[in-house]
mmCIF file of C-alpha atoms in Angstrom:
data_model
loop_
_atom_site.group_PDB
_atom_site.id
_atom_site.type_symbol
_atom_site.label_atom_id
_atom_site.label_comp_id
_atom_site.label_asym_id
_atom_site.label_seq_id
_atom_site.Cartn_x
_atom_site.Cartn_y
_atom_site.Cartn_z
ATOM 1 C CA MET A 1 0.843 16.837 24.504
ATOM 2 C CA VAL A 2 0.195 15.187 21.121
ATOM 3 C CA ARG A 3 2.360 15.757 18.082
ATOM 4 C CA LEU A 4 2.657 14.393 14.553
ATOM 5 C CA ARG A 5 6.198 13.675 13.416
ATOM 6 C CA MET A 6 6.802 13.846 9.657
ATOM 7 C CA GLU A 7 9.680 11.912 8.132
ATOM 8 C CA GLY A 8 11.150 12.369 4.690
ATOM 9 C CA SER A 9 9.567 15.795 4.180
ATOM 10 C CA PRO A 10 11.208 18.230 1.711
ATOM 11 C CA HIS A 11 12.363 20.409 4.624
ATOM 12 C CA GLY A 12 13.708 17.603 6.841
ATOM 13 C CA LEU A 13 12.170 16.366 10.066
ATOM 14 C CA GLN A 14 9.087 18.361 11.068
ATOM 15 C CA GLU A 15 6.601 18.109 13.890
ATOM 16 C CA ILE A 16 3.046 19.312 14.233
ATOM 17 C CA LEU A 17 2.022 20.076 17.815
ATOM 18 C CA LEU A 18 -1.744 19.563 17.985
ATOM 19 C CA LYS A 19 -3.765 22.024 20.047
ATOM 20 C CA PRO A 20 -6.877 21.114 22.017
ATOM 21 C CA GLY A 21 -10.004 21.216 19.855
ATOM 22 C CA LEU A 22 -10.080 21.249 16.067
ATOM 23 C CA ASN A 23 -6.886 21.209 13.991
ATOM 24 C CA ARG A 24 -7.286 21.581 10.225
ATOM 25 C CA LEU A 25 -4.484 20.317 7.958
ATOM 26 C CA GLY A 26 -4.058 21.118 4.278
ATOM 27 C CA ARG A 27 -1.914 22.660 1.560
ATOM 28 C CA THR A 28 -3.185 26.254 1.739
ATOM 29 C CA GLU A 29 -2.265 28.917 4.275
ATOM 30 C CA ASP A 30 -5.743 29.231 5.824
ATOM 31 C CA ASN A 31 -5.328 25.847 7.577
ATOM 32 C CA ASP A 32 -4.171 25.536 11.167
ATOM 33 C CA PHE A 33 -1.175 23.602 9.861
ATOM 34 C CA GLN A 34 0.033 23.995 6.278
ATOM 35 C CA ILE A 35 1.626 20.987 4.544
ATOM 36 C CA SER A 36 3.247 22.072 1.279
ATOM 37 C CA ASP A 37 3.002 18.861 -0.702
ATOM 38 C CA ASN A 38 1.233 18.349 -4.043
ATOM 39 C CA SER A 39 -0.422 15.133 -2.840
ATOM 40 C CA VAL A 40 -2.144 17.025 -0.006
ATOM 41 C CA SER A 41 -5.473 18.729 -0.789
ATOM 42 C CA SER A 42 -6.174 22.385 -0.028
ATOM 43 C CA HIS A 43 -8.228 21.352 3.021
ATOM 44 C CA HIS A 44 -7.264 17.716 3.517
ATOM 45 C CA CYS A 45 -8.470 16.643 6.955
ATOM 46 C CA GLN A 46 -9.262 17.831 10.443
ATOM 47 C CA ILE A 47 -8.091 16.384 13.756
ATOM 48 C CA ASP A 48 -10.190 16.849 16.873
ATOM 49 C CA LEU A 49 -8.260 16.587 20.145
ATOM 50 C CA LYS A 50 -10.814 16.362 22.940
ATOM 51 C CA ASP A 51 -10.727 14.591 26.318
ATOM 52 C CA ASP A 52 -7.530 12.712 25.380
ATOM 53 C CA VAL A 53 -9.270 11.266 22.300
ATOM 54 C CA ILE A 54 -7.797 12.043 18.862
ATOM 55 C CA THR A 55 -10.341 11.856 16.043
ATOM 56 C CA VAL A 56 -9.327 12.240 12.393
ATOM 57 C CA ARG A 57 -11.886 13.127 9.704
ATOM 58 C CA ASP A 58 -11.173 13.364 5.977
ATOM 59 C CA LEU A 59 -12.492 16.529 4.310
ATOM 60 C CA GLY A 60 -13.124 15.057 0.863
ATOM 61 C CA SER A 61 -9.456 15.030 -0.133
ATOM 62 C CA THR A 62 -8.391 13.997 -3.618
ATOM 63 C CA ASN A 63 -5.693 11.491 -2.659
ATOM 64 C CA GLY A 64 -7.291 10.243 0.555
ATOM 65 C CA THR A 65 -6.463 9.980 4.239
ATOM 66 C CA PHE A 66 -4.955 6.714 5.509
ATOM 67 C CA LEU A 67 -4.406 5.251 8.969
ATOM 68 C CA ASP A 68 -1.741 2.540 9.068
ATOM 69 C CA GLY A 69 -2.173 2.117 5.317
ATOM 70 C CA GLN A 70 -5.972 1.788 5.378
ATOM 71 C CA PRO A 71 -8.205 4.506 3.837
ATOM 72 C CA ILE A 72 -10.502 6.228 6.345
ATOM 73 C CA GLN A 73 -13.286 8.780 6.429
ATOM 74 C CA SER A 74 -13.297 9.129 10.219
ATOM 75 C CA ALA A 75 -11.280 7.204 12.805
ATOM 76 C CA VAL A 76 -9.637 7.411 16.224
ATOM 77 C CA LEU A 77 -5.878 7.988 16.034
ATOM 78 C CA GLN A 78 -3.693 6.183 18.572
ATOM 79 C CA PRO A 79 -0.099 7.076 19.519
ATOM 80 C CA GLY A 80 2.284 4.936 17.480
ATOM 81 C CA GLN A 81 -0.057 4.781 14.490
ATOM 82 C CA VAL A 82 0.865 6.325 11.153
ATOM 83 C CA LEU A 83 -1.392 8.946 9.580
ATOM 84 C CA CYS A 84 -0.901 9.439 5.842
ATOM 85 C CA LEU A 85 -2.220 12.465 3.918
ATOM 86 C CA GLY A 86 -1.733 11.712 0.235
ATOM 87 C CA THR A 87 1.895 10.558 0.300
ATOM 88 C CA VAL A 88 2.924 12.430 3.475
ATOM 89 C CA ASN A 89 3.458 10.060 6.420
ATOM 90 C CA MET A 90 3.246 11.219 10.038
ATOM 91 C CA ILE A 91 3.729 9.194 13.228
ATOM 92 C CA CYS A 92 1.464 10.122 16.118
ATOM 93 C CA GLN A 93 3.362 10.645 19.365
ATOM 94 C CA GLY A 94 2.165 11.732 22.792
ATOM 95 C CA ASP A 95 -0.113 10.674 25.587
ATOM 96 C CA PRO A 96 -2.132 7.513 24.875
ATOM 97 C CA VAL A 97 -5.832 7.623 24.196
ATOM 98 C CA ARG A 98 -7.977 6.409 27.049
ATOM 99 C CA GLN A 99 -8.814 2.783 26.483
ATOM 100 C CA PRO A 100 -9.272 -0.398 28.528
ATOM 101 C CA VAL A 101 -5.984 -1.672 29.893
ATOM 102 C CA ARG A 102 -5.081 -5.120 28.610
ATOM 103 C CA ILE A 103 -3.344 -7.648 30.828
ATOM 104 C CA SER A 104 -0.581 -9.763 29.373
ATOM 105 C CA VAL A 105 -1.463 -13.417 29.804
ATOM 106 C CA GLU A 106 1.958 -14.546 28.618
ATOM 107 C CA THR A 107 4.001 -12.799 31.327
ATOM 108 C CA PRO A 108 3.434 -14.123 34.862
ATOM 109 C CA LEU A 109 2.700 -11.392 37.384
ATOM 110 C CA ALA A 110 3.763 -11.969 40.988
ATOM 111 C CA VAL A 111 2.057 -9.657 43.461
ATOM 112 C CA SER A 112 3.364 -9.623 47.005
ATOM 113 C CA GLU A 113 1.013 -9.193 49.921
ATOM 114 C CA GLY A 114 0.012 -5.583 50.364
ATOM 115 C CA ALA A 115 1.515 -4.530 47.043
ATOM 116 C CA LYS A 116 -0.488 -2.500 44.569
ATOM 117 C CA ALA A 117 -1.883 -4.262 41.532
ATOM 118 C CA VAL A 118 0.202 -3.759 38.360
ATOM 119 C CA ASN A 119 -1.278 -3.812 34.863
ATOM 120 C CA LEU A 120 0.999 -4.905 32.040
ATOM 121 C CA VAL A 121 0.044 -3.437 28.678
ATOM 122 C CA GLU A 122 0.621 -5.732 25.745
ATOM 123 C CA THR A 123 3.347 -4.772 23.266
ATOM 124 C CA PRO A 124 3.697 -5.912 19.639
ATOM 125 C CA ALA A 125 6.644 -8.132 20.522
ATOM 126 C CA ALA A 126 4.821 -9.722 23.460
ATOM 127 C CA ASN A 127 2.002 -10.777 21.160
ATOM 128 C CA ASN A 128 4.253 -12.191 18.441
ATOM 129 C CA VAL A 129 3.407 -9.283 16.146
ATOM 130 C CA GLU A 130 6.022 -8.292 13.570
ATOM 131 C CA VAL A 131 7.651 -4.959 14.418
ATOM 132 C CA CYS A 132 9.231 -2.353 12.162
ATOM 133 C CA VAL A 133 12.976 -2.817 11.655
ATOM 134 C CA GLN A 134 13.514 0.930 12.137
ATOM 135 C CA HIS A 135 10.856 1.600 14.812
ATOM 136 C CA PRO A 136 10.742 -1.450 17.139
ATOM 137 C CA GLU A 137 7.985 0.179 19.183
ATOM 138 C CA VAL A 138 5.644 0.230 16.169
ATOM 139 C CA ALA A 139 3.955 -2.831 14.664
ATOM 140 C CA ALA A 140 4.948 -3.551 11.079
ATOM 141 C CA LYS A 141 2.225 -3.046 8.457
ATOM 142 C CA TRP A 142 4.255 -3.723 5.294
ATOM 143 C CA ALA A 143 6.821 -6.281 4.161
ATOM 144 C CA CYS A 144 9.238 -6.069 1.231
ATOM 145 C CA ILE A 145 8.822 -8.998 -1.154
ATOM 146 C CA ARG A 146 12.454 -8.627 -2.280
ATOM 147 C CA CYS A 147 14.461 -8.407 0.954
ATOM 148 C CA GLY A 148 11.771 -9.388 3.495
ATOM 149 C CA ALA A 149 12.184 -6.259 5.651
ATOM 150 C CA MET A 150 9.239 -5.529 7.973
ATOM 151 C CA LEU A 151 8.268 -1.846 7.922
ATOM 152 C CA CYS A 152 5.717 0.511 9.428
ATOM 153 C CA ALA A 153 3.724 2.883 7.236
ATOM 154 C CA ALA A 154 6.111 5.770 7.979
ATOM 155 C CA CYS A 155 9.130 3.878 6.679
ATOM 156 C CA VAL A 156 7.813 2.745 3.306
ATOM 157 C CA LYS A 157 8.011 5.022 0.279
ATOM 158 C CA THR A 158 4.472 5.639 -0.999
ATOM 159 C CA THR A 159 3.887 6.612 -4.631
ATOM 160 C CA ARG A 160 0.743 6.924 -6.709
ATOM 161 C CA GLY A 161 0.430 5.072 -9.994
ATOM 162 C CA GLY A 162 -2.794 5.028 -11.985
ATOM 163 C CA MET A 163 -5.655 4.352 -9.606
ATOM 164 C CA LYS A 164 -3.637 2.911 -6.759
ATOM 165 C CA PHE A 165 -0.997 3.774 -4.170
ATOM 166 C CA PHE A 166 2.152 1.666 -4.191
ATOM 167 C CA GLN A 167 4.597 1.073 -1.349
ATOM 168 C CA ASN A 168 8.310 0.479 -1.895
ATOM 169 C CA CYS A 169 11.112 -0.556 0.443
ATOM 170 C CA PRO A 170 13.475 2.321 1.368
ATOM 171 C CA LYS A 171 16.399 -0.130 1.575
ATOM 172 C CA CYS A 172 16.287 -2.144 -1.631
ATOM 173 C CA GLY A 173 13.509 -0.410 -3.589
ATOM 174 C CA GLY A 174 11.435 -3.585 -3.832
ATOM 175 C CA SER A 175 7.643 -3.631 -3.772
ATOM 176 C CA CYS A 176 5.953 -3.911 -0.391
ATOM 177 C CA VAL A 177 2.742 -5.729 0.471
ATOM 178 C CA SER A 178 0.836 -5.994 3.728
ATOM 179 C CA VAL A 179 2.285 -8.374 6.311
ATOM 180 C CA SER A 180 -0.681 -10.734 5.930
ATOM 181 C CA GLU A 181 -0.278 -10.805 2.138
ATOM 182 C CA TYR A 182 3.467 -11.363 2.509
ATOM 183 C CA ARG A 183 2.852 -14.399 4.686
ATOM 184 C CA ARG A 184 0.323 -15.691 2.188
ATOM 185 C CA LEU A 185 2.706 -15.161 -0.740
ATOM 186 C CA ALA A 186 5.593 -16.763 1.141
ATOM 187 C CA ALA A 187 3.552 -19.834 2.037
ATOM 188 C CA PRO A 188 3.398 -22.631 -0.539
ATOM 189 C CA ALA A 189 0.180 -22.930 -2.477
ATOM 190 C CA LEU A 190 -2.209 -25.289 -0.702
ATOM 191 C CA THR A 191 -3.714 -26.537 -3.909
ATOM 192 C CA ASN A 192 -3.177 -26.537 -7.659
ATOM 193 C CA PHE A 193 -4.830 -24.744 -10.539
ATOM 194 C CA PHE A 194 -7.141 -27.594 -11.499
ATOM 195 C CA ALA A 195 -8.555 -27.713 -7.970
ATOM 196 C CA LEU A 196 -9.655 -24.074 -8.253
ATOM 197 C CA TRP A 197 -10.461 -23.329 -11.891
ATOM 198 C CA ARG A 198 -14.151 -24.274 -11.677
ATOM 199 C CA GLU A 199 -14.608 -21.705 -8.913
ATOM 200 C CA ALA A 200 -13.808 -18.962 -11.451
ATOM 201 C CA PHE A 201 -17.243 -19.379 -13.076
ATOM 202 C CA SER A 202 -19.083 -18.559 -9.841
ATOM 203 C CA TYR A 203 -16.572 -15.871 -8.819
ATOM 204 C CA PRO A 204 -18.331 -12.972 -10.673
ATOM 205 C CA LEU A 205 -21.623 -13.701 -8.890
ATOM 206 C CA LYS A 206 -20.352 -14.050 -5.301
ATOM 207 C CA LYS A 207 -21.304 -11.470 -2.668
ATOM 208 C CA ASP A 208 -21.415 -8.045 -4.385
ATOM 209 C CA GLY A 209 -20.119 -9.387 -7.698
ATOM 210 C CA ALA A 210 -23.533 -9.522 -9.374
ATOM 211 C CA ILE A 211 -24.268 -5.913 -8.373
ATOM 212 C CA LEU A 212 -20.895 -4.827 -9.766
ATOM 213 C CA LEU A 213 -21.644 -6.563 -13.069
ATOM 214 C CA VAL A 214 -25.068 -4.925 -13.305
ATOM 215 C CA CYS A 215 -23.590 -1.479 -12.623
ATOM 216 C CA GLY A 216 -20.857 -2.134 -15.172
ATOM 217 C CA THR A 217 -23.438 -3.264 -17.713
ATOM 218 C CA ILE A 218 -25.341 0.016 -17.355
ATOM 219 C CA VAL A 219 -22.210 2.140 -17.701
ATOM 220 C CA PHE A 220 -20.711 0.265 -20.656
ATOM 221 C CA SER A 221 -24.064 0.002 -22.450
ATOM 222 C CA PHE A 222 -24.357 3.765 -22.238
ATOM 223 C CA LEU A 223 -20.782 4.221 -23.514
ATOM 224 C CA ASP A 224 -21.393 1.692 -26.284
ATOM 225 C CA GLY A 225 -24.473 3.602 -27.397
ATOM 226 C CA GLY A 226 -22.547 6.857 -27.309
ATOM 227 C CA ARG A 227 -19.753 5.383 -29.417
ATOM 228 C CA TRP A 228 -22.258 4.068 -31.957
ATOM 229 C CA VAL A 229 -23.810 7.509 -32.390
ATOM 230 C CA LEU A 230 -20.462 9.271 -32.561
ATOM 231 C CA SER A 231 -18.955 6.653 -34.904
ATOM 232 C CA HIS A 232 -20.624 8.471 -37.807
ATOM 233 C CA PHE A 233 -18.474 11.517 -37.018
ATOM 234 C CA LYS A 234 -15.086 9.920 -36.262
ATOM 235 C CA PHE A 235 -13.143 12.589 -38.101
ATOM 236 C CA ALA A 236 -15.565 15.509 -37.830
ATOM 237 C CA GLY A 237 -14.076 18.060 -35.478
ATOM 238 C CA VAL A 238 -15.516 18.170 -31.979
ATOM 239 C CA LEU A 239 -17.780 15.153 -32.478
ATOM 240 C CA GLY A 240 -14.846 13.151 -33.770
ATOM 241 C CA LEU A 241 -12.832 14.069 -30.686
ATOM 242 C CA ALA A 242 -15.774 13.035 -28.500
ATOM 243 C CA TYR A 243 -15.810 9.617 -30.199
ATOM 244 C CA TRP A 244 -12.153 8.944 -29.465
ATOM 245 C CA LEU A 245 -12.490 10.183 -25.891
ATOM 246 C CA CYS A 246 -15.451 7.861 -25.393
ATOM 247 C CA LEU A 247 -13.414 4.959 -26.798
ATOM 248 C CA ILE A 248 -10.455 5.689 -24.504
ATOM 249 C CA MET A 249 -12.769 5.958 -21.488
ATOM 250 C CA SER A 250 -14.538 2.639 -22.082
ATOM 251 C CA VAL A 251 -11.489 0.566 -23.059
ATOM 252 C CA GLY A 252 -9.165 2.139 -20.472
ATOM 253 C CA TYR A 253 -11.649 1.716 -17.633
ATOM 254 C CA LEU A 254 -12.352 -1.884 -18.616
ATOM 255 C CA PHE A 255 -8.660 -2.789 -18.676
ATOM 256 C CA ALA A 256 -8.124 -1.111 -15.288
ATOM 257 C CA PHE A 257 -10.889 -3.358 -13.920
ATOM 258 C CA MET A 258 -9.295 -6.403 -15.552
ATOM 259 C CA GLN A 259 -5.970 -5.551 -13.924
ATOM 260 C CA ASN A 260 -7.581 -5.226 -10.492
ATOM 261 C CA ILE A 261 -9.096 -8.713 -10.810
ATOM 262 C CA VAL A 262 -5.802 -10.267 -11.917
ATOM 263 C CA GLN A 263 -3.833 -8.633 -9.109
ATOM 264 C CA ALA A 264 -6.388 -9.541 -6.430
ATOM 265 C CA SER A 265 -6.659 -13.151 -7.642
ATOM 266 C CA SER A 266 -2.884 -13.543 -7.903
ATOM 267 C CA GLN A 267 -2.676 -12.786 -4.161
ATOM 268 C CA GLY A 268 -5.316 -15.369 -3.296
ATOM 269 C CA GLU A 269 -8.108 -12.922 -2.515
ATOM 270 C CA GLU A 270 -11.561 -14.428 -2.868
ATOM 271 C CA LYS A 271 -13.598 -11.218 -3.028
ATOM 272 C CA MET A 272 -14.139 -9.563 -6.373
ATOM 273 C CA PRO A 273 -12.634 -6.022 -6.334
ATOM 274 C CA ASP A 274 -14.775 -2.941 -6.808
ATOM 275 C CA TRP A 275 -14.803 -0.929 -10.004
ATOM 276 C CA PRO A 276 -11.752 1.381 -10.073
ATOM 277 C CA GLU A 277 -12.078 4.966 -8.901
ATOM 278 C CA ILE A 278 -11.285 7.734 -11.397
ATOM 279 C CA SER A 279 -9.273 10.686 -10.123
ATOM 280 C CA GLY A 280 -7.504 11.682 -13.341
ATOM 281 C CA PHE A 281 -8.000 11.079 -17.061
ATOM 282 C CA TRP A 282 -4.369 10.333 -17.914
ATOM 283 C CA ASP A 283 -3.400 7.952 -15.102
ATOM 284 C CA ASP A 284 -6.748 6.230 -14.671
ATOM 285 C CA LEU A 285 -7.987 5.949 -18.270
ATOM 286 C CA ALA A 286 -5.380 6.886 -20.894
ATOM 287 C CA ILE A 287 -2.520 4.744 -19.531
ATOM 288 C CA PRO A 288 -4.673 1.560 -19.177
ATOM 289 C CA PHE A 289 -6.008 2.194 -22.717
ATOM 290 C CA PHE A 290 -2.442 2.521 -23.998
ATOM 291 C CA ARG A 291 -1.377 -0.706 -22.287
ATOM 292 C CA PHE A 292 -4.341 -2.610 -23.692
ATOM 293 C CA GLY A 293 -3.669 -1.252 -27.192
ATOM 294 C CA VAL A 294 0.024 -2.200 -27.046
ATOM 295 C CA ILE A 295 -0.846 -5.756 -25.979
ATOM 296 C CA TRP A 296 -3.191 -6.264 -28.917
ATOM 297 C CA PHE A 297 -0.857 -4.538 -31.367
ATOM 298 C CA LEU A 298 2.210 -6.610 -30.453
ATOM 299 C CA CYS A 299 0.313 -9.899 -30.231
ATOM 300 C CA LEU A 300 -1.933 -9.590 -33.281
ATOM 301 C CA GLY A 301 -0.337 -6.810 -35.346
ATOM 302 C CA PRO A 302 2.446 -8.862 -36.978
ATOM 303 C CA GLY A 303 0.074 -11.611 -38.116
ATOM 304 C CA ILE A 304 -2.483 -9.172 -39.503
ATOM 305 C CA ALA A 305 0.234 -7.192 -41.313
ATOM 306 C CA VAL A 306 1.664 -10.322 -42.973
ATOM 307 C CA MET A 307 -1.829 -11.457 -44.007
ATOM 308 C CA LEU A 308 -2.604 -8.073 -45.602
ATOM 309 C CA PHE A 309 0.697 -7.255 -47.267
ATOM 310 C CA VAL A 310 2.411 -10.608 -47.879
ATOM 311 C CA SER A 311 0.159 -13.649 -47.918
ATOM 312 C CA PRO A 312 -2.899 -14.746 -45.940
ATOM 313 C CA LEU A 313 -1.459 -18.248 -45.749
ATOM 314 C CA ALA A 314 1.835 -17.004 -44.334
ATOM 315 C CA GLY A 315 0.195 -14.634 -41.875
ATOM 316 C CA LEU A 316 -2.314 -17.102 -40.406
ATOM 317 C CA PRO A 317 0.223 -19.087 -38.282
ATOM 318 C CA LEU A 318 1.667 -15.822 -36.964
ATOM 319 C CA LEU A 319 -1.809 -14.580 -36.073
ATOM 320 C CA LEU A 320 -2.647 -17.823 -34.265
ATOM 321 C CA LEU A 321 0.639 -17.608 -32.342
ATOM 322 C CA GLY A 322 -0.265 -14.079 -31.247
ATOM 323 C CA LEU A 323 -3.704 -15.206 -30.075
ATOM 324 C CA PHE A 324 -2.066 -18.059 -28.162
ATOM 325 C CA CYS A 325 0.274 -15.627 -26.350
ATOM 326 C CA LEU A 326 -2.426 -13.005 -25.691
ATOM 327 C CA PRO A 327 -3.674 -14.302 -22.288
ATOM 328 C CA MET A 328 -0.132 -14.652 -20.913
ATOM 329 C CA ALA A 329 0.705 -11.149 -22.189
ATOM 330 C CA ILE A 330 -2.311 -9.739 -20.333
ATOM 331 C CA LEU A 331 -1.214 -11.547 -17.158
ATOM 332 C CA THR A 332 2.380 -10.280 -17.285
ATOM 333 C CA VAL A 333 1.362 -6.673 -17.998
ATOM 334 C CA CYS A 334 -1.219 -6.678 -15.184
ATOM 335 C CA LEU A 335 1.223 -8.071 -12.626
ATOM 336 C CA ALA A 336 4.125 -5.880 -13.769
ATOM 337 C CA ASP A 337 1.754 -2.871 -13.848
ATOM 338 C CA GLY A 338 3.341 -1.737 -17.100
ATOM 339 C CA ILE A 339 4.215 -2.729 -20.655
ATOM 340 C CA THR A 340 7.592 -3.944 -19.397
ATOM 341 C CA GLY A 341 5.706 -7.188 -18.820
ATOM 342 C CA LEU A 342 5.617 -7.670 -22.604
ATOM 343 C CA ASN A 343 8.987 -9.386 -22.561
ATOM 344 C CA PRO A 344 8.952 -12.340 -25.010
ATOM 345 C CA ILE A 345 11.321 -14.274 -22.746
ATOM 346 C CA ILE A 346 8.964 -13.901 -19.770
ATOM 347 C CA ILE A 347 5.883 -14.755 -21.845
ATOM 348 C CA PHE A 348 7.234 -17.864 -23.583
ATOM 349 C CA SER A 349 9.091 -19.157 -20.516
ATOM 350 C CA GLY A 350 5.918 -18.688 -18.469
ATOM 351 C CA ILE A 351 3.910 -20.726 -20.978
ATOM 352 C CA GLY A 352 6.589 -23.428 -20.942
ATOM 353 C CA LYS A 353 6.520 -23.696 -17.142
ATOM 354 C CA VAL A 354 2.728 -24.180 -16.887
ATOM 355 C CA PRO A 355 1.687 -25.636 -20.259
ATOM 356 C CA LEU A 356 -1.367 -27.660 -19.244
ATOM 357 C CA PRO A 357 -3.084 -24.985 -17.095
ATOM 358 C CA TYR A 358 -2.331 -22.389 -19.751
ATOM 359 C CA LEU A 359 -3.796 -24.505 -22.555
ATOM 360 C CA THR A 360 -6.931 -24.904 -20.426
ATOM 361 C CA ILE A 361 -7.200 -21.128 -20.021
ATOM 362 C CA CYS A 362 -6.728 -20.599 -23.778
ATOM 363 C CA GLY A 363 -9.517 -23.070 -24.516
ATOM 364 C CA ILE A 364 -11.873 -21.337 -22.087
ATOM 365 C CA PHE A 365 -10.810 -17.994 -23.596
ATOM 366 C CA LEU A 366 -11.921 -19.112 -27.065
ATOM 367 C CA VAL A 367 -15.249 -20.412 -25.730
ATOM 368 C CA ILE A 368 -15.897 -17.093 -23.959
ATOM 369 C CA ILE A 369 -15.155 -15.105 -27.131
ATOM 370 C CA ALA A 370 -17.525 -17.340 -29.113
ATOM 371 C CA LEU A 371 -20.294 -16.871 -26.522
ATOM 372 C CA MET A 372 -19.784 -13.105 -26.429
ATOM 373 C CA HIS A 373 -20.111 -12.649 -30.176
ATOM 374 C CA GLY A 374 -22.642 -15.430 -30.730
ATOM 375 C CA SER A 375 -25.041 -14.096 -28.102
ATOM 376 C CA ARG A 376 -24.996 -10.633 -29.631
ATOM 377 C CA MET A 377 -25.694 -11.975 -33.123
ATOM 378 C CA LEU A 378 -28.643 -14.044 -31.886
ATOM 379 C CA LEU A 379 -30.085 -11.161 -29.866
ATOM 380 C CA GLU A 380 -29.874 -8.801 -32.815
ATOM 381 C CA LEU A 381 -32.097 -11.194 -34.785
ATOM 382 C CA THR A 382 -34.930 -10.444 -32.362
ATOM 383 C CA GLY A 383 -35.144 -6.881 -33.653
ATOM 384 C CA ILE A 384 -35.672 -5.514 -30.137
ATOM 385 C CA PRO A 385 -33.753 -2.244 -29.681
ATOM 386 C CA VAL A 386 -31.255 -1.796 -26.836
ATOM 387 C CA LEU A 387 -31.799 -5.368 -25.518
ATOM 388 C CA PRO A 388 -28.935 -6.946 -27.570
ATOM 389 C CA THR A 389 -26.495 -4.312 -26.307
ATOM 390 C CA VAL A 390 -27.461 -4.679 -22.652
ATOM 391 C CA ILE A 391 -27.519 -8.488 -22.481
ATOM 392 C CA SER A 392 -24.397 -8.982 -24.599
ATOM 393 C CA THR A 393 -22.547 -6.402 -22.464
ATOM 394 C CA PHE A 394 -23.460 -8.319 -19.297
ATOM 395 C CA ILE A 395 -22.305 -11.606 -20.862
ATOM 396 C CA SER A 396 -19.071 -9.969 -22.018
ATOM 397 C CA LEU A 397 -18.304 -8.545 -18.567
ATOM 398 C CA TYR A 398 -19.050 -11.910 -16.974
ATOM 399 C CA GLY A 399 -16.754 -13.701 -19.439
ATOM 400 C CA ILE A 400 -13.925 -11.176 -19.023
ATOM 401 C CA THR A 401 -14.168 -11.456 -15.225
ATOM 402 C CA VAL A 402 -13.943 -15.251 -15.411
ATOM 403 C CA GLU A 403 -10.923 -15.100 -17.713
ATOM 404 C CA MET A 404 -9.056 -12.583 -15.538
ATOM 405 C CA ARG A 405 -9.839 -14.703 -12.468
ATOM 406 C CA LEU A 406 -8.340 -17.738 -14.191
ATOM 407 C CA LEU A 407 -5.191 -15.808 -15.090
ATOM 408 C CA GLY A 408 -4.802 -14.612 -11.505
ATOM 409 C CA LEU A 409 -5.264 -18.140 -10.158
ATOM 410 C CA LEU A 410 -2.703 -19.402 -12.663
ATOM 411 C CA TYR A 411 -0.061 -17.223 -11.049
ATOM 412 C CA PHE A 412 -1.289 -17.785 -7.475
ATOM 413 C CA THR A 413 -1.035 -21.571 -7.745
ATOM 414 C CA ASN A 414 2.242 -21.552 -9.717
ATOM 415 C CA LYS A 415 4.162 -18.583 -8.324
ATOM 416 C CA SER A 416 7.064 -20.810 -7.239
ATOM 417 C CA LYS A 417 7.432 -22.079 -10.820
ATOM 418 C CA LEU A 418 7.009 -18.717 -12.537
ATOM 419 C CA ALA A 419 9.161 -16.849 -9.957
ATOM 420 C CA TRP A 420 8.648 -13.513 -11.706
ATOM 421 C CA PHE A 421 9.041 -11.390 -8.589
ATOM 422 C CA GLU A 422 11.772 -13.233 -6.705
#
């Protein structure tokens, strides 16, 4: 008998008793088991129970199917594992799936003469694996960075924000990361910023990075061409609306990609993240566009306003100060995942704690901007159509990736000094 136990559902504790064969789960009534939750798709997934093997297959759901916090298309479900449909967590309980029996090498086994052989199955505790504080029989998958509690996927509170799912501690409300990431964050940095900064220039071209840049170049070149055509009709009804939508799409998607790089690099990950998935216009494009616009407005707006309406001489120092704070503002917003990161105290104190690495990043930032604009101007002199847009877009994406990598490494190698999330 295999059942799925749901915790924290709107109607209290519920169980789904799986029947032999196919079991279809979804939000509508024509499923074998109906789950009335907005994060669950109409036909979310199917579970095949055959010969003591439980196979889960996603049916193209909007919010995804996860097994112990990892997205899956098809996988074998084991008792004790947590299956997540959207934001609905269910613990699998029942008879174990047939699998080779593992012998514990840490526990001595004395077998008397004539006695039957005994197989000891390894447990999480026997293998020094962290276990959930609320379900000791289940291995912990998440750890709270505020209180340090170890939790399984059923215990954490999962919410969706923008293009990602976020896990929070049910005890203190702090953010949760995977156990491996928690150990990496808790460990002191093995090196400093200046031992890693050169690696940022090869980072965009490692593994699949070059392919991602080429794909991004094609997409953004197309959007740039569309904006150029529609720019002649900015305030002309439907075409004007199309221009602004195109602008929001390109800027919002780019900033979402920038945020992914910063967050991955700040956790010490070496692989360049994929381009973000788009599941909704507001969360995935409009909100990142808004954040990017607020950063530029608050950093550069005051200086530009003083230059235009008071005096160019008086506004220039204010504008330069805004440009100086811009990289740190991008870093704080990306890590805070919101404009709450635009706290002047956090920004200026952060600069004061890591002045030399930050000055290095600002210098590289200015060089990248000069290369981005200079390359486009030189390419336009050739008179070849399309080529300036394509090549300058690739150079721009490369430069932005390098800069975001540097910002992420700045936090990764100085997290004990910055202490923003302690």
